[in-house]
Coordinates of C-alpha atoms in Angstrom, one line a residue:
X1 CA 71.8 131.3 137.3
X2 CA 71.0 127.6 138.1
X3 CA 70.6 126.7 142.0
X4 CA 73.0 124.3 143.0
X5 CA 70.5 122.1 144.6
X6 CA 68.5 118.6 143.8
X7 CA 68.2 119.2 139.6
X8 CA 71.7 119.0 139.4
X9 CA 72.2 116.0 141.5
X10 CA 69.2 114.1 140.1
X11 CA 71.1 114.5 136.8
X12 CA 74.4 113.4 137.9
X13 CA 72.6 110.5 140.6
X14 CA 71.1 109.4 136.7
X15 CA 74.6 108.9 135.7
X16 CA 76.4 107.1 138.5
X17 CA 74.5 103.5 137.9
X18 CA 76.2 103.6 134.3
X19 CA 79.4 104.9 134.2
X20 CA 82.1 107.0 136.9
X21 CA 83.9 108.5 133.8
X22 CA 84.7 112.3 133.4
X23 CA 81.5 113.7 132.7
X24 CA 79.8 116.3 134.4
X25 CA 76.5 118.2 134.8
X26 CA 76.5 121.7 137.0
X27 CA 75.1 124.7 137.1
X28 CA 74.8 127.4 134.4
X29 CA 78.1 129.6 134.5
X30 CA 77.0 133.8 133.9
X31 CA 77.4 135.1 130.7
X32 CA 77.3 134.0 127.2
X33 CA 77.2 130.4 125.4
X34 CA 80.5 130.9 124.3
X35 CA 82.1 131.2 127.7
X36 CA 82.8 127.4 129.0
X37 CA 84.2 128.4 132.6
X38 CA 82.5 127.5 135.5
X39 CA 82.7 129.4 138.8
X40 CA 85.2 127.8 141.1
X41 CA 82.6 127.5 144.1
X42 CA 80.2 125.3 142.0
X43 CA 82.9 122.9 140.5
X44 CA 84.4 122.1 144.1
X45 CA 80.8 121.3 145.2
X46 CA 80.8 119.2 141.4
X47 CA 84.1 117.2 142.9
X48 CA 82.2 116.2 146.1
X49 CA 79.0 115.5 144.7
X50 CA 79.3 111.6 143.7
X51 CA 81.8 109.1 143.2
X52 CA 85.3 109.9 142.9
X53 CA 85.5 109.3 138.7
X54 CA 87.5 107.4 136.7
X55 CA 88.4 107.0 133.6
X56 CA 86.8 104.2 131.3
X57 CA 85.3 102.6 134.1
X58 CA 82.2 101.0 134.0
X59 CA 79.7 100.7 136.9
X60 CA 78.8 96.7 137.8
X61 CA 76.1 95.3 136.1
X62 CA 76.0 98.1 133.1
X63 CA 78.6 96.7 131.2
X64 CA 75.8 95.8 128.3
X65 CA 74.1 99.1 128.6
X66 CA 77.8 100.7 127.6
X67 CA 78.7 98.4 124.9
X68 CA 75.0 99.0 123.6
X69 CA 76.0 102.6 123.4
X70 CA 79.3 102.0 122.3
X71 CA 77.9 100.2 119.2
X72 CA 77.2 103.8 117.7
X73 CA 80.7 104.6 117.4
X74 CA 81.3 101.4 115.0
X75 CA 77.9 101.9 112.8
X76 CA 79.1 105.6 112.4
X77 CA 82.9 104.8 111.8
X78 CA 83.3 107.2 114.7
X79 CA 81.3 110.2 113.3
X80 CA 80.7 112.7 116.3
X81 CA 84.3 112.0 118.2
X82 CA 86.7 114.5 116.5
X83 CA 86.6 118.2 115.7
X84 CA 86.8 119.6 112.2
X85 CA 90.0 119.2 110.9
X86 CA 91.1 116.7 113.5
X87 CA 94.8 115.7 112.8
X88 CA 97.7 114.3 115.0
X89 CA 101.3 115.2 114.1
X90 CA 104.7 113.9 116.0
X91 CA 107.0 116.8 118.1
X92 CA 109.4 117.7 120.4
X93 CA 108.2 116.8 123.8
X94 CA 111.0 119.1 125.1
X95 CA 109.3 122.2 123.5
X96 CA 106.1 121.3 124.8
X97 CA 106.7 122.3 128.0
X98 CA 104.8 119.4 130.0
X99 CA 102.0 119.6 127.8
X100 CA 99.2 117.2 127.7
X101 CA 100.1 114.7 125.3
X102 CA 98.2 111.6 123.9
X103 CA 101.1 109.6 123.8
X104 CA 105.1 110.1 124.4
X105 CA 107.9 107.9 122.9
X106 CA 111.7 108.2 122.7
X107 CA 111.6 112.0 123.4
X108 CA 108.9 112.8 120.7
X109 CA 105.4 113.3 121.8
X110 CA 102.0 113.1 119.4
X111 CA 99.9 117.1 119.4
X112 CA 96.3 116.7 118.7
X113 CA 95.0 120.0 116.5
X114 CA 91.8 120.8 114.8
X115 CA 90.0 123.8 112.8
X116 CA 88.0 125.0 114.9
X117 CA 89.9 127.5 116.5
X118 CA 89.7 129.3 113.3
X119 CA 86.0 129.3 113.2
X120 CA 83.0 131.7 114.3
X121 CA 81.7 131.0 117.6
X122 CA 78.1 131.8 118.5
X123 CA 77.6 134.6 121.0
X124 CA 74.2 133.9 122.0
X125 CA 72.6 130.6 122.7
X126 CA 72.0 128.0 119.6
X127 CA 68.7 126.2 120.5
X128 CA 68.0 122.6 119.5
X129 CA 64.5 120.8 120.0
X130 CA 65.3 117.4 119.6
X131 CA 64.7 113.5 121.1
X132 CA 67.8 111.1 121.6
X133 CA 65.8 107.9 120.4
X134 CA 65.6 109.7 116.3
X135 CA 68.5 109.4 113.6
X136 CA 67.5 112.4 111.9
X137 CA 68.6 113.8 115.5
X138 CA 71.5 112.3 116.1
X139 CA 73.2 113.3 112.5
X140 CA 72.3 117.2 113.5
X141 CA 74.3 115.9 117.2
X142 CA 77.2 114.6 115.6
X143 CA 77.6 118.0 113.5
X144 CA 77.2 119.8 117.1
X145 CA 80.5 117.7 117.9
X146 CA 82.4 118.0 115.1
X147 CA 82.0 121.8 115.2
X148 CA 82.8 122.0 118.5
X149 CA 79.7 124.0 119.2
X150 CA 77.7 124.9 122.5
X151 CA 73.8 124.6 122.3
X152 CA 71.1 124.3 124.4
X153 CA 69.1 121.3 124.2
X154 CA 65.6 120.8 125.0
X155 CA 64.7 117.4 124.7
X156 CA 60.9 116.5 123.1
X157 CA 60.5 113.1 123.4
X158 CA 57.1 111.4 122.5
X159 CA 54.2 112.1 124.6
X160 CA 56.5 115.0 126.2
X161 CA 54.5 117.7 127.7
X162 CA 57.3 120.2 128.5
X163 CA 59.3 121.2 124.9
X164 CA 57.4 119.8 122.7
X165 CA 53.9 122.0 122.6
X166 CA 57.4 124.9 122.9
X167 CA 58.7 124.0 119.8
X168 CA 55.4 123.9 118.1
X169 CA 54.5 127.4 119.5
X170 CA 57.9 128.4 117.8
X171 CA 57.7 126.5 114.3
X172 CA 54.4 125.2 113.8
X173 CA 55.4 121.5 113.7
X174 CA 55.6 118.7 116.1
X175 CA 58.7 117.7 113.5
X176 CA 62.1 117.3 115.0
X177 CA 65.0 118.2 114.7
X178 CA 63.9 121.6 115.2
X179 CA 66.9 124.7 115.2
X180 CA 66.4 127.8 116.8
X181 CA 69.5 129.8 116.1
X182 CA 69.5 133.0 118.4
X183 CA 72.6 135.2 116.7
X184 CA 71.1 134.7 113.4
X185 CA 67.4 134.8 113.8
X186 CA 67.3 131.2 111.7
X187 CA 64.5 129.0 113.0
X188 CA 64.7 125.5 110.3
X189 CA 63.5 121.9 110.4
X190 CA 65.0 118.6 108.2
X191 CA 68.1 117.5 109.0
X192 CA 70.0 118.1 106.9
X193 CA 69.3 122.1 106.5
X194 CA 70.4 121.8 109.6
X195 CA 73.4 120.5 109.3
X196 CA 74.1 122.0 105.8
X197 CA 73.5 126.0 107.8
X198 CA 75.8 124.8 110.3
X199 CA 78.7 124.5 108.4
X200 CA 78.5 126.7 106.4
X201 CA 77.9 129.3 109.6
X202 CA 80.3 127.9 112.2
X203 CA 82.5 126.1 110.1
X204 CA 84.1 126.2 106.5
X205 CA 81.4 125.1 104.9
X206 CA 82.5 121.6 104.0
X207 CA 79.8 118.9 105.8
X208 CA 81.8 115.7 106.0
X209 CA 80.8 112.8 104.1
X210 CA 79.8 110.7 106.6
X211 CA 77.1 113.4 107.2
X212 CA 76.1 114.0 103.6
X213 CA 75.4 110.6 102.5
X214 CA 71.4 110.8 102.0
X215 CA 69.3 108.0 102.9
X216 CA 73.1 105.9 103.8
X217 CA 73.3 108.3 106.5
X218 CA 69.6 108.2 108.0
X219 CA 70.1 104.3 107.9
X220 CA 73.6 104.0 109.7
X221 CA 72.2 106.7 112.7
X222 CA 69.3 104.4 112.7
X223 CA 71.5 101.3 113.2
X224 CA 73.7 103.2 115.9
X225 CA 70.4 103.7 117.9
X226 CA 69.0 100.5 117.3
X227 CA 70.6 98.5 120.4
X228 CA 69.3 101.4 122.8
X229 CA 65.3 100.4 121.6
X230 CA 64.5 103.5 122.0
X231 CA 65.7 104.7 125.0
X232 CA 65.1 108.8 125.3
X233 CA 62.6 108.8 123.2
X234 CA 59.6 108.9 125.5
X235 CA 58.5 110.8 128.5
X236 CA 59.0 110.4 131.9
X237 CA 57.4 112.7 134.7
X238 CA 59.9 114.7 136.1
X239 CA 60.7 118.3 138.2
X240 CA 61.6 120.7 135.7
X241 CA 65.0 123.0 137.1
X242 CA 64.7 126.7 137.2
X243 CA 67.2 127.0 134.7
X244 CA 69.0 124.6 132.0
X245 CA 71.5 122.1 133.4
X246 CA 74.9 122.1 131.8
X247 CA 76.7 119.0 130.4
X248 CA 80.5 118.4 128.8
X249 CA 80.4 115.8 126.3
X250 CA 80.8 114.6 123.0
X251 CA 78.2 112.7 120.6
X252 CA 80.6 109.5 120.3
X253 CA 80.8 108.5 124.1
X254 CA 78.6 105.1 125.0
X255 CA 79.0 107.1 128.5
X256 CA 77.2 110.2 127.2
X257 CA 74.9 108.5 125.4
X258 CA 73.3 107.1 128.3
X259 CA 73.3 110.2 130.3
X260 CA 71.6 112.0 127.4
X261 CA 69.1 109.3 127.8
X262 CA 67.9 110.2 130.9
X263 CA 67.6 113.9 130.5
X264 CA 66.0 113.3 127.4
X265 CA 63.5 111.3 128.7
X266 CA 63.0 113.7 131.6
X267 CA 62.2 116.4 129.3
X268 CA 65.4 118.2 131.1
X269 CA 66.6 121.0 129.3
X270 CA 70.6 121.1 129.1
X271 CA 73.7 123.2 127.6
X272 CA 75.7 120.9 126.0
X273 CA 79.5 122.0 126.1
X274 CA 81.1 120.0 123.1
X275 CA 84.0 118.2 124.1
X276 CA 85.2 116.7 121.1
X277 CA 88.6 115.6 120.4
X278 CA 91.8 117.3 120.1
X279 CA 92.1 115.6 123.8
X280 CA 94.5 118.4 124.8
X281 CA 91.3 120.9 124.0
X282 CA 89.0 118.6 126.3
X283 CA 91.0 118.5 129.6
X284 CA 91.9 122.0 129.3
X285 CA 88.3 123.4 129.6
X286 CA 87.3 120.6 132.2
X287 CA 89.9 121.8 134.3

């Protein structure tokens, strides 16, 4: 759908100066949002395409930038980093079979589970109009994570010319968050309808507390954002790709973050594949 040409490598060449970790931006797979496999053509161009990655590295000179990011995971208590219903339990590592495991020890390795395998999946695209530099944003991102879910994201940062007069065409408002939700029909504003229809949707209807915490929860996004200074949150000029670019990663990850900075500011529309943790989960669809 997308051409594999200079949109995709802007996106990852906006990476590489922070981070050489495992996350990727490619081409649009066919079919529908709920299909995360990507055609094996386009991810052996992916492996060739920058650096080769590795794993918790940080480029030099951008170690501030990712402990700036990073500071989001302590102001949220790690909020946007596990899947519903994330739990760790101790097994056989002989009945595993060679299974990824996040640890092994004397013979007994620890399994990473979650809920979500047990709950609805949207078939069609969820749309999400939204800026990287708000906290009312970033609560409705970490409920994308934690569910697990696939959405596309059109960023609308201030002074944006690209998504923003879009999303006003579609709700009336220049007033963000904004959630288009395809398989439904649901178009909604405020945060925490957001959140609140997306649980109750694509979950099991229980929000956790760390996203249903009122004004506590506004004020902590808003602190997790505050060492960025609003980074993402206003326009840049920049060539619009023929179709949306596709990104795995998870709200929680400083590396993300500043990623999702750049195509934010570029007004570069993306499909987010949620890569939360069970780790097993993660480096099964990346493969």
């Amino acid at each position: 759908m997308l051409a594999k040409t200079t949109p995709v490598r802007a996106a990852q060449s906006a990476a590489r100066p922070a981070t050489r970790t495992a996350l990727r931006v490619s081409a649009m797979a066919s079919g529908s949002a709920s299909q995360r496999q990507v055609p094996l053509a386009v991810a052996a161009e992916l492996k060739n395409a920058g650096p080769e990655p590795k794993r918790f590295t940080v480029a030099d000179g951008q170690l501030l930038t990712i402990a700036s990011a990073a500071f989001a995971a302590l102001a949220r208590f790690g909020t946007g980093g596990f899947a519903a219903g994330y739990k760790t339990e101790f097994v056989d590592a002989a009945t595993e079979g060679g299974k990824y495991s996040v640890m092994t020890t004397g013979g007994r390795a620890v399994k990473e589970t979650s809920k979500v395998g047990t709950f609805k999946r949207p078939v069609k695209p969820i749309e999400l109009y939204e800026f990287q530099g708000c906290p009312f944003c970033r609560k409705v991102r970490e409920a994308v994570s934690i569910l697990d879910l696939d959405v596309t994201v059109y960023p609308t940062p201030r002074d944006g010319k690209v998504w923003r007069p879009k999303a006003v065409e579609l709700g009336g408002k220049a007033q963000f968050p904004f959630l288009v939700d395809n398989n439904t029909g649901k178009q909604m504003y405020e945060s925490d309808a957001i959140i609140s229809y997306l649980f109750n949707e694509y979950g099991d209807g229980q929000v956790p507390l760390a996203l249903r915490l009122g004004a506590a929860t506004t004020i902590t996004c808003g602190l997790a954002l505050a060492p960025r200074v609003g980074k993402g949150s206003r326009a840049k000029p920049s060539k619009q790709p023929a179709e949306p670019l596709v990104m795995w990663g998870y709200e929680l990850s400083p590396f993300v973050v500043v990623v999702k900075e750049t195509l934010s500011q570029l007004e570069l529309p993306y499909k987010q594949v949620s890569m939360s943790m069970p780790t097993a989960t993660r480096i099964a669809e990346c493969q």
